[in-house]
Amino acid sequence: MKNKTINVDYLSRVEGEGALRVDIQDNQVKDVKLNIFEPPRYFEAFLRGRDFREAPDITARICGICPVAYQMSASHAMEDIAGRKIGGPIRELRRLLYCGEWIESHALHVFMLHAPDFLGYEDALQMAAEYPDQVKMGLKLKKIGNALMDLLGGRSVHPISPRVGGFYKVPTRQELDAMVDDLKWAKDASLETVKWVSTLPFPDFEIDYEFVALRHPDEYPFNEGRIVSNKGVDIPLSEFEKVFEEEHVQHSTALHAHRKNGGPYLVGPLARYNLNYDRLTPTVQKAAEEAGIAETCKSPHKSIIVRSLELLYACEEALRIIDQYAKPECPYEEVKPGAGRGYGCTEAPRGILYHRYDIDDNGAITDAKIVPPTSQNQEMIESDLRSYVENHLEMEEEELQWKCEQIVRNYDPCISCSTHFLKLDINRK
Amino acid sequence: MDNNQKPKLAVWKFASCDGCQLTLLNCEDELLAIADKIQIAYFPEATRAVVEGPYDLSLVEGSITTPEDKERIQKIREESNFLITIGACATSGGIQALRNFKDVKEFTSIVYASPEYISTLDTSTPIADHVEVDFELRGCPISKAQLLEVVNAFLFNRRPNIPSYSVCIECKRRGTPCVMVSQGEPCLGPVTQAGCGAICPFYNRGCYSCFGPKETPNERSLSRQFVKMGYTNEDLVRAYRMFNAQSDSFRKESEYYEE
């Protein structure tokens, strides 16, 4: 087949609406387009005029899968305007809430969205017929992540307790202690998950990525750190827009991000892992060694192993936080920003989520900019697709289409999140 | 049970955050049992398999915001025996209905460098504005228990047991002291439909009405109380213009205080 078009009109097992089109001409890949036709929802526009305290509740609605990421980036940005850093037990509880979101989101992706591709199933329910123990384990892990979010956030989709300055209500020692047995089970289950996913069949496909993630002096990153890359970036949040830019391309309602005067980059579990391996716990590092990906992993397909390692990390971190918890006297600190500009960037399960706000003297938002992880990964996904298709031109149409879908799902793209995103067309002329 | 004998379920998405359809996947304890009784015929967030319609039950998430989606919902209605809308976007237009009060061209130019690439309608509207809807399930997000109740009810051909009373009733049942009375916190609970379990007051904050107006709400009376508590007209407009801004009575109330 010299010329052909691969078309996927509606990508499945991703969050949101997108499609994919690959054009092949004279055995060369002419064009790759990740089409994001998620309708625009205009968050950055209608945030103007809203009170700064409303930003965490409103921006949470950008994404039902990772609302905590939005609430955290927005809250940190507002606290940045006020020149405040929230420490102590409130900071720890924010990390704990994030652990819940990582567990829920990673378990969903590893077991229900990603694993079926490796084993040739169209979904996890089909997979459950032959892998019932794994699917049940995945569902239970997900449930424990959601339970942690229910407790800290009031509910798992669009939590209501987080606010600028902290929480409306914080849990008691006893309420957290009640989670410990489940989290211990989840830690063991995550370790089993790492072992299981590392036996999946992986193609020989590695890319020399530019990884971009947060880096913190002491911790594996959730809420704070500098933005760093393996190719020379090391900046405070306030310089994000100087180094990275977004471009509006015709085939997508998501904006495409890349390095200024440079190429695409990758955010998410692979980036965090490669840039922060030394911040992982000994248990996670040992599991990584046994899985054969210690320190570095450049295989996008093996992101399923990295996600499982992060699941393990999130369970251990949650247990550590609960163990050391002392209930704060007040669930939040009063934050009263004056007019100014602030930045927030936190590690959503899919990668860094950047927020920048300007507010006036009355606390009203005058300008907002939100750069979600999936719009940052969009160009890298297209680049991966191009590399893969170029090396597999002789593959049967149907198989190639499925493999292309899998390349997209490697990124756990959250298209709804991109506000501004996906449809597969492989076109051989 | 053989797939051919099971009722066919489809899950559709329009402008939304995916959180309400995620609620179906969040039924961790029930999901395998559901799949045993129902054929999940179309649900792209969960499966690449597509079974052709017609469908016994369609769950529709999201609001209508583009010319293409306006057409698409008509076809979905034709293919569906029952059509249930899920969540604030589908039942009232959602947070993106805030565009209905502004100039959408200006909105596009704020977000996009090349506005000519964007095809969108001036408004975000609920599904029921476009096709006949058999039941509307409220919430931003919907409640898992209510979703299971509605799916069950339609499969067994009975009326869903979803209350239309206010959040106040849930606070009383839960034993939560009224946050307006005891903490002086403005709370939209008295005009908001129950279903969330009154979580906000339980977490020491006023309700912000993610379930939208209850049956026969009295917003004016509540607004006057908010004014006594220090709310300005602008504060009131913002309060009614959140996740259900386009629902009839909230829209009227916000417009009243805008003038």
XYZ file of C-alpha atoms in Angstrom:
688
model
C 0.000 0.000 0.000
C 1.749 3.088 -1.236
C -0.953 5.612 -0.481
C -3.521 5.517 2.230
C -5.441 7.425 4.844
C -5.949 6.197 8.344
C -9.058 7.716 9.873
C -10.330 7.429 13.388
C -13.426 9.587 13.542
C -13.904 9.445 17.273
C -11.107 8.350 19.543
C -12.288 6.087 22.340
C -11.027 5.469 25.865
C -9.855 9.042 26.145
C -11.611 11.846 27.938
C -13.282 14.184 25.500
C -13.826 14.461 21.779
C -11.035 13.992 19.292
C -10.083 12.315 16.052
C -6.963 11.319 14.214
C -5.905 11.573 10.587
C -2.683 10.286 9.033
C -1.920 10.878 5.347
C 0.540 8.554 3.617
C 1.775 9.370 0.115
C 4.357 7.357 -1.878
C 5.216 5.395 1.273
C 5.953 8.579 3.189
C 3.996 10.138 5.983
C 2.761 13.444 4.577
C 0.683 14.713 7.432
C -0.438 13.768 10.913
C -3.265 15.627 12.598
C -4.718 15.132 15.987
C -8.068 16.829 15.605
C -9.606 18.188 18.698
C -13.227 19.028 18.101
C -14.209 19.373 21.712
C -16.407 22.460 21.576
C -14.793 25.575 23.044
C -16.114 26.423 26.503
C -14.415 29.809 27.051
C -13.285 29.463 30.643
C -10.554 32.076 30.321
C -13.113 34.543 28.980
C -15.898 34.139 31.541
C -13.440 34.087 34.457
C -13.038 37.802 33.809
C -15.062 39.706 36.357
C -15.430 36.737 38.717
C -14.192 36.915 42.312
C -10.741 35.382 42.934
C -12.286 33.015 45.479
C -14.508 31.491 42.769
C -11.599 30.377 40.556
C -11.041 26.948 42.196
C -14.766 25.995 41.919
C -15.142 27.303 38.370
C -11.919 25.930 36.852
C -12.568 22.487 38.423
C -15.369 22.212 35.824
C -12.820 22.192 33.001
C -12.178 18.531 33.795
C -14.213 15.914 35.668
C -11.232 13.515 35.805
C -8.701 15.865 37.379
C -10.667 18.662 39.108
C -8.228 18.699 42.038
C -5.406 19.776 39.717
C -7.463 22.803 38.650
C -8.434 23.650 42.214
C -4.805 23.392 43.349
C -3.268 25.442 40.506
C -5.932 28.146 40.920
C -5.567 28.314 44.715
C -1.788 28.499 44.546
C -1.961 31.293 41.956
C -4.268 33.377 44.175
C -2.031 32.762 47.195
C 0.935 33.810 45.019
C -0.774 37.158 44.335
C -1.105 37.650 48.085
C 2.526 36.608 48.551
C 1.450 33.745 50.783
C 2.808 30.230 51.078
C 0.546 27.772 52.872
C 2.592 25.312 54.915
C 2.112 22.839 57.732
C -0.770 20.369 57.918
C -2.877 22.205 55.293
C -0.081 21.784 52.763
C 0.148 18.105 53.715
C -3.622 17.666 53.275
C -3.402 19.184 49.800
C -0.760 16.579 48.928
C -3.025 13.904 50.397
C -5.969 15.059 48.277
C -3.690 14.982 45.230
C -2.677 11.382 46.167
C -6.379 10.512 45.971
C -6.699 12.051 42.517
C -3.538 10.328 41.207
C -4.743 6.944 42.549
C -8.223 7.358 41.040
C -7.001 8.716 37.696
C -4.000 6.387 37.240
C -6.032 3.277 38.220
C -8.703 4.271 35.688
C -6.128 4.713 32.940
C -3.874 1.716 33.694
C -6.651 -0.861 34.028
C -9.621 0.468 32.081
C -8.223 2.640 29.309
C -4.640 1.515 28.565
C -4.127 -2.187 29.466
C -6.834 -3.458 27.050
C -4.733 -2.172 24.098
C -1.751 -4.331 25.034
C -3.905 -7.451 25.361
C -6.064 -6.849 22.310
C -9.368 -6.037 24.002
C -11.668 -3.209 23.023
C -12.380 -2.359 26.655
C -11.856 -3.425 30.258
C -15.227 -5.191 30.417
C -14.143 -7.525 27.603
C -10.793 -7.900 29.324
C -12.597 -8.854 32.545
C -13.703 -12.162 31.003
C -10.089 -13.403 30.950
C -8.471 -11.093 33.465
C -11.143 -10.822 36.178
C -8.664 -10.479 39.048
C -6.828 -7.578 37.432
C -9.988 -5.690 36.497
C -11.406 -6.131 40.009
C -8.096 -5.011 41.514
C -8.118 -1.914 39.279
C -11.677 -1.041 40.259
C -10.881 -1.437 43.942
C -7.780 0.766 43.627
C -9.856 3.400 41.863
C -12.492 3.195 44.571
C -9.879 3.787 47.285
C -8.568 6.871 45.449
C -12.128 8.161 45.177
C -12.787 7.425 48.868
C -9.780 9.543 49.823
C -11.134 12.378 47.660
C -14.635 11.944 49.149
C -13.222 12.295 52.638
C -10.975 15.301 51.990
C -12.956 16.983 49.244
C -16.583 16.117 50.075
C -16.939 14.267 46.751
C -14.569 12.896 44.081
C -15.879 14.742 41.004
C -15.637 18.483 41.624
C -14.735 18.390 45.316
C -16.282 21.161 47.397
C -13.923 21.455 50.365
C -10.730 22.934 48.792
C -10.536 26.742 48.781
C -8.015 29.515 48.425
C -5.990 29.269 51.661
C -6.819 25.638 52.418
C -10.066 23.750 53.031
C -13.574 24.502 54.321
C -13.288 21.491 56.588
C -10.424 19.142 57.431
C -10.693 15.509 58.529
C -10.169 14.227 62.020
C -7.381 11.844 62.979
C -9.966 9.033 63.325
C -11.431 9.668 59.878
C -7.980 9.402 58.304
C -7.027 6.366 60.395
C -10.071 4.607 58.941
C -8.429 4.863 55.490
C -5.170 3.172 56.536
C -6.120 -0.498 55.992
C -7.441 0.246 52.507
C -4.331 2.243 51.608
C -2.071 -0.572 52.851
C -4.007 -2.946 50.598
C -3.695 -0.411 47.766
C 0.077 -0.203 48.250
C 0.416 -4.001 47.915
C -1.976 -3.982 44.938
C 0.067 -1.241 43.240
C 3.212 -3.309 43.661
C 1.394 -6.235 42.037
C 0.220 -3.899 39.288
C 3.799 -2.839 38.524
C 4.809 -6.514 38.241
C 1.822 -7.334 36.017
C 2.091 -4.415 33.586
C 5.854 -4.894 33.169
C 5.082 -8.310 31.574
C 2.851 -6.756 28.874
C 4.161 -6.897 25.266
C 5.954 -3.602 24.468
C 7.010 -2.537 20.964
C 10.605 -1.478 20.354
C 9.831 2.238 20.255
C 11.773 4.932 22.089
C 11.931 8.683 21.563
C 14.516 11.231 22.647
C 11.956 13.445 24.391
C 12.282 16.799 26.024
C 10.638 16.062 29.353
C 9.107 18.963 31.283
C 7.939 18.644 34.879
C 8.071 20.309 38.266
C 11.062 19.701 40.480
C 11.055 20.292 44.210
C 14.117 20.189 46.516
C 12.737 17.437 48.758
C 9.674 15.836 47.250
C 8.305 14.009 44.249
C 6.330 16.919 42.802
C 2.628 17.584 43.330
C 1.970 21.226 44.145
C 5.242 23.094 44.126
C 8.614 23.357 42.451
C 10.504 24.907 39.567
C 9.690 24.017 35.984
C 12.613 21.970 34.631
C 13.477 19.899 31.565
C 16.231 17.448 30.581
C 17.230 19.927 27.878
C 18.161 23.040 29.789
C 14.964 24.524 31.231
C 15.105 25.454 34.907
C 12.755 28.351 35.622
C 10.352 29.720 38.205
C 6.629 29.500 37.301
C 6.542 33.167 36.397
C 8.787 32.520 33.376
C 6.634 29.755 31.843
C 5.233 31.993 29.109
C 8.710 33.301 28.265
C 9.956 29.794 27.492
C 6.835 28.065 26.183
C 4.211 29.326 23.781
C 0.810 28.223 22.542
C -0.227 28.294 18.931
C -3.737 28.143 17.508
C -3.869 25.624 14.642
C -6.853 25.189 12.355
C -7.491 21.462 13.021
C -7.941 21.817 16.730
C -9.933 23.693 19.340
C -6.992 22.982 21.692
C -4.043 25.296 21.528
C -0.715 23.638 20.609
C 2.147 24.330 23.037
C 5.857 24.083 22.288
C 9.237 25.543 23.304
C 9.692 28.992 21.832
C 11.912 28.607 18.767
C 11.992 24.935 19.578
C 10.090 21.744 19.292
C 7.427 19.795 21.103
C 7.873 18.545 24.645
C 6.299 15.943 26.886
C 4.588 16.431 30.236
C 3.091 13.794 32.524
C 4.194 10.633 34.328
C 7.170 9.894 32.011
C 8.499 13.442 32.426
C 8.013 13.507 36.188
C 9.657 10.098 36.524
C 12.721 10.847 34.393
C 13.302 14.202 36.069
C 12.508 13.189 39.651
C 13.582 9.544 39.993
C 15.834 10.478 42.935
C 12.796 11.831 44.815
C 10.937 8.511 44.761
C 10.871 6.237 47.803
C 13.201 3.196 48.074
C 10.180 0.887 47.612
C 9.254 2.560 44.320
C 12.859 2.614 43.092
C 13.229 -1.091 43.884
C 10.013 -1.894 42.018
C 11.273 0.180 39.079
C 14.545 -1.754 38.998
C 12.678 -5.050 39.007
C 10.454 -3.780 36.191
C 13.618 -3.007 34.193
C 13.107 0.739 33.830
C 15.197 2.149 36.688
C 16.061 5.867 36.406
C 15.120 6.453 32.774
C 12.267 5.407 30.539
C 11.893 6.794 27.000
C 9.221 4.379 25.819
C 5.803 6.052 25.633
C 4.109 2.619 25.815
C 5.904 1.909 29.089
C 4.191 4.916 30.599
C 1.768 2.236 31.894
C 4.618 0.960 34.130
C 5.492 4.487 35.218
C 1.839 5.241 36.054
C 1.766 2.066 38.151
C 4.952 3.178 39.935
C 3.309 6.532 40.640
C 0.265 4.681 41.982
C 2.616 2.934 44.393
C 4.209 6.263 45.303
C 0.848 7.925 45.910
C -0.224 5.092 48.262
C 3.028 5.302 50.250
C 2.878 9.089 50.393
C -0.749 8.982 51.569
C 0.187 6.555 54.344
C 3.096 8.802 55.391
C 0.905 11.902 55.536
C -1.813 10.150 57.535
C 0.772 8.769 59.943
C 2.205 12.221 60.679
C -1.098 14.132 60.627
C -1.949 16.674 63.277
C -5.281 18.429 62.700
C -4.781 22.176 62.047
C -6.614 24.586 64.348
C -8.228 26.373 61.418
C -8.890 24.516 58.148
C -7.678 27.463 56.076
C -5.524 30.558 56.264
C -7.150 33.869 55.393
C -5.756 35.049 52.046
C -6.507 38.609 50.946
C -4.667 39.478 47.760
C -4.457 43.052 46.526
C -4.257 43.937 42.856
C -1.583 41.928 41.089
C -0.530 38.918 39.088
C 0.032 35.374 40.333
C 1.081 31.987 39.010
C 0.171 28.427 39.909
C 1.486 25.230 38.388
C 0.811 21.766 39.785
C 1.225 18.183 38.579
C -2.121 16.915 37.312
C -2.081 13.143 36.728
C -1.430 13.965 33.021
C 1.284 16.584 33.604
C 1.855 20.197 34.536
C -1.187 22.454 34.642
C -0.303 26.161 34.486
C -2.595 28.990 35.673
C -1.899 32.735 35.600
C -4.315 35.353 36.913
C -4.491 39.114 37.162
C -6.855 40.537 39.753
C -7.869 44.087 40.620
C -8.220 45.911 43.948
C -11.688 44.421 44.492
C -10.426 40.856 44.036
C -12.063 40.563 40.607
C -10.215 38.556 37.947
C -9.245 40.780 35.022
C -7.261 38.240 32.996
C -6.765 34.466 33.146
C -4.554 32.038 31.295
C -4.823 28.265 31.654
C -2.482 25.806 29.936
C -3.649 22.213 30.493
C -1.321 19.218 30.130
C -3.018 17.748 27.061
C -2.620 20.869 24.955
C 1.073 20.769 25.848
C 1.345 17.122 24.772
C -0.622 17.506 21.544
C 2.354 18.252 19.289
C 4.403 15.470 20.895
C 1.557 12.990 20.267
C 1.515 13.976 16.592
C 5.303 13.574 16.467
C 5.096 10.077 18.072
C 2.426 9.076 15.547
C 4.591 10.224 12.672
C 7.621 8.265 13.959
C 5.547 5.145 14.556
C 3.737 5.155 11.213
C 6.996 5.841 9.317
C 8.434 2.651 10.802
C 5.304 0.556 10.267
C 4.147 1.511 6.766
C 3.600 -2.141 5.806
C 1.313 -2.902 8.707
C -2.275 -3.953 7.908
C -4.651 -0.995 7.878
C -6.832 -2.176 10.756
C -3.862 -3.054 12.967
C -2.112 0.229 12.192
C -5.208 2.171 13.101
C -5.463 0.438 16.494
C -1.711 0.992 17.101
C -2.152 4.688 16.322
C -5.006 4.920 18.799
C -2.760 3.246 21.366
C -0.027 5.852 20.750
C -2.567 8.540 21.578
C -3.806 6.689 24.666
C -0.170 6.352 25.898
C -0.580 9.970 26.896
C -3.836 9.503 28.827
C -5.062 12.574 26.952
C -7.743 14.546 28.570
C -9.448 16.259 25.702
C -12.215 17.939 27.668
C -9.401 19.389 29.671
C -7.749 20.936 26.682
C -10.907 23.048 26.615
C -9.714 24.665 23.757
C -9.180 18.936 21.610
C -9.183 14.595 19.002
C -10.504 12.614 15.543
C -7.892 9.333 13.535
C -7.869 9.579 9.816
C -5.041 7.632 8.089
C -5.067 8.832 4.491
C -2.868 7.000 1.902
C -2.982 8.762 -1.450
C -27.107 -13.228 29.854
C -26.659 -13.222 26.084
C -25.787 -9.741 24.762
C -28.657 -9.941 22.254
C -31.266 -10.147 25.022
C -29.859 -7.272 27.089
C -31.153 -3.713 26.821
C -28.737 -1.469 24.915
C -27.207 1.547 26.645
C -25.490 4.439 24.866
C -23.572 7.316 26.479
C -23.212 10.526 24.462
C -21.123 13.630 25.045
C -21.645 17.260 24.082
C -19.911 20.342 25.584
C -18.921 19.172 29.073
C -16.094 18.115 31.372
C -16.714 14.288 31.208
C -17.326 14.217 34.968
C -20.928 12.986 34.746
C -20.141 10.036 32.453
C -17.148 9.313 34.713
C -19.753 8.846 37.450
C -20.852 5.679 35.612
C -17.255 4.364 35.695
C -17.080 5.422 39.332
C -19.717 2.771 40.146
C -16.786 0.458 40.972
C -18.872 -2.015 42.963
C -21.729 -2.091 40.475
C -20.012 -1.780 37.082
C -19.473 -5.489 36.364
C -23.036 -6.256 37.542
C -24.402 -3.500 35.294
C -22.469 -4.886 32.310
C -23.988 -8.274 33.094
C -27.540 -6.930 32.753
C -27.076 -4.174 30.174
C -25.199 -4.141 26.895
C -22.916 -1.110 26.881
C -23.447 -0.485 23.196
C -21.889 2.952 22.796
C -19.623 4.569 25.400
C -16.431 5.908 23.792
C -14.914 7.036 27.061
C -14.789 3.352 28.102
C -14.683 1.268 24.921
C -13.644 1.354 21.252
C -16.406 -1.157 20.426
C -19.450 0.372 18.739
C -22.784 -1.405 18.480
C -25.221 0.198 16.037
C -28.477 1.692 17.273
C -31.317 1.864 18.002
C -30.666 2.077 21.722
C -33.057 1.311 24.595
C -31.566 4.016 26.783
C -29.360 6.971 25.926
C -27.568 9.009 28.584
C -26.630 12.431 27.261
C -23.954 14.605 28.879
C -23.148 18.170 27.853
C -24.825 21.190 26.308
C -25.483 22.290 22.733
C -22.917 24.902 21.661
C -22.082 24.210 17.988
C -24.133 23.955 14.761
C -22.926 20.330 14.287
C -24.072 19.323 17.767
C -27.502 20.785 17.101
C -27.849 18.291 14.241
C -26.236 15.394 16.114
C -28.707 15.469 19.012
C -31.619 15.038 16.578
C -30.136 11.772 15.251
C -29.486 10.533 18.789
C -33.106 11.217 19.740
C -34.325 9.256 16.697
C -32.159 6.277 17.678
C -33.137 6.258 21.370
C -36.204 4.774 23.020
C -35.532 6.664 26.256
C -33.276 9.710 26.405
C -32.067 10.936 29.794
C -29.913 14.002 30.175
C -27.259 13.878 32.892
C -25.675 16.842 34.644
C -25.931 20.618 34.743
C -24.511 21.103 31.211
C -27.175 18.876 29.633
C -30.049 20.033 31.859
C -29.349 23.777 31.994
C -26.457 24.659 29.660
C -23.772 24.390 32.343
C -21.045 26.831 33.304
C -20.355 27.502 29.599
C -23.815 29.126 29.421
C -22.148 32.174 30.967
C -21.479 33.068 27.315
C -25.242 33.616 26.901
C -24.905 36.837 28.855
C -21.952 38.144 26.815
C -20.779 38.601 23.255
C -19.417 35.244 22.123
C -17.243 36.855 19.423
C -15.414 38.745 22.119
C -15.050 35.498 24.111
C -13.523 33.747 21.085
C -11.017 36.525 20.569
C -9.967 36.371 24.227
C -9.162 32.638 24.031
C -8.157 32.043 20.410
C -5.545 33.760 18.269
C -7.406 32.849 15.049
C -11.134 33.226 15.800
C -11.986 32.356 12.172
C -11.049 28.681 12.885
C -13.749 28.405 15.543
C -17.286 27.379 14.715
C -19.636 27.922 17.613
C -23.142 29.094 18.491
C -23.820 32.290 20.441
C -25.410 30.301 23.246
C -24.974 27.172 25.334
C -28.378 25.524 25.779
C -29.773 22.439 27.503
C -30.642 19.334 25.453
C -34.376 19.754 26.205
C -34.340 23.019 24.197
C -33.661 20.899 21.087
C -35.310 17.481 21.513
C -37.834 15.794 23.782
C -36.131 14.513 26.913
C -37.630 11.681 29.014
C -35.923 12.607 32.270
C -33.443 15.226 33.451
C -30.920 14.193 36.104
C -29.445 17.245 37.783
C -26.074 17.989 39.307
C -22.590 19.301 38.644
C -21.655 16.504 38.905
C -24.605 14.064 39.125
C -24.921 11.771 42.113
C -23.870 8.140 41.603
C -26.823 6.827 43.622
C -29.289 8.907 41.604
C -27.727 7.712 38.320
C -28.140 4.060 39.352
C -31.733 4.792 40.441
C -32.646 6.404 37.127
C -31.037 3.687 34.985
C -32.850 1.026 37.045
C -36.160 2.829 36.858
C -36.083 3.139 33.084
C -35.014 -0.461 32.589
C -37.924 -1.635 34.738
C -40.337 0.862 33.246
C -41.120 2.671 36.483
C -40.959 6.290 37.556
C -37.521 7.267 39.010
C -37.554 8.144 42.694
C -35.694 11.467 42.507
C -36.887 14.134 44.958
C -37.490 17.703 43.803
C -37.428 19.272 47.284
C -34.631 21.545 48.517
C -31.157 20.921 49.942
C -32.544 22.150 53.316
C -34.412 18.847 53.727
C -31.123 16.950 53.276
C -29.393 19.155 55.884
C -32.160 18.465 58.376
C -31.997 14.715 57.673
C -28.224 14.778 58.057
C -28.452 16.792 61.260
C -26.343 19.643 59.861
C -27.064 22.970 61.619
C -28.183 25.635 59.121
C -25.059 27.533 57.963
C -27.101 30.713 57.321
C -28.479 30.718 60.850
C -25.523 29.378 62.800
C -22.555 30.738 60.796
C -24.025 33.650 58.841
C -22.938 32.012 55.583
C -25.051 32.862 52.520
C -26.421 29.540 51.215
C -28.405 28.754 48.054
C -29.712 25.537 49.647
C -33.291 26.859 50.162
C -33.774 27.321 46.391
C -31.659 24.358 45.245
C -32.854 20.850 44.398
C -31.591 18.114 46.727
C -29.527 15.162 45.539
C -25.941 15.959 46.521
C -26.469 14.941 50.156
C -26.100 18.557 51.314
C -22.323 18.211 51.346
C -21.411 21.904 51.291
C -23.184 22.865 54.531
C -21.734 19.700 56.113
C -18.304 21.042 55.101
C -19.052 24.477 56.636
C -19.840 26.354 53.451
C -22.974 27.665 51.789
C -24.512 25.708 48.914
C -23.562 27.139 45.476
C -26.386 25.315 43.709
C -24.688 22.782 41.477
C -28.064 20.938 41.274
C -29.946 24.019 40.082
C -33.361 25.376 41.165
C -35.784 23.187 43.119
C -39.427 22.916 42.185
C -41.166 26.276 42.892
C -38.136 28.151 44.278
C -38.497 31.555 45.926
C -35.263 33.257 44.917
C -36.425 36.799 45.667
C -36.974 36.074 49.330
C -33.537 34.443 49.610
C -31.881 37.279 47.679
C -33.307 39.817 50.174
C -31.816 37.776 52.988
C -28.434 37.758 51.194
C -28.630 41.561 50.894
C -29.198 41.807 54.652
C -26.060 39.710 55.047
C -24.061 42.245 53.017
C -24.440 41.022 49.420
C -24.287 43.667 46.687
C -26.278 43.370 43.459
C -23.098 42.237 41.695
C -22.598 39.506 44.292
C -26.175 38.297 43.696
C -25.712 38.234 39.929
C -22.574 36.125 40.350
C -24.272 33.801 42.840
C -27.074 32.900 40.397
C -24.675 32.787 37.450
C -22.610 29.712 38.228
C -23.284 26.169 37.016
C -27.008 26.595 36.277
C -27.018 30.208 35.098
C -29.317 29.473 32.139
C -32.021 27.663 34.134
C -35.144 29.768 33.871
C -35.656 31.043 37.398
C -31.957 31.644 38.140
C -31.564 33.544 34.878
C -34.525 35.783 35.686
C -33.245 36.448 39.202
C -29.736 37.357 37.990
C -31.199 39.641 35.309
C -33.359 41.388 37.928
C -30.314 42.308 39.997
C -28.259 43.226 36.952
C -30.627 46.103 36.154
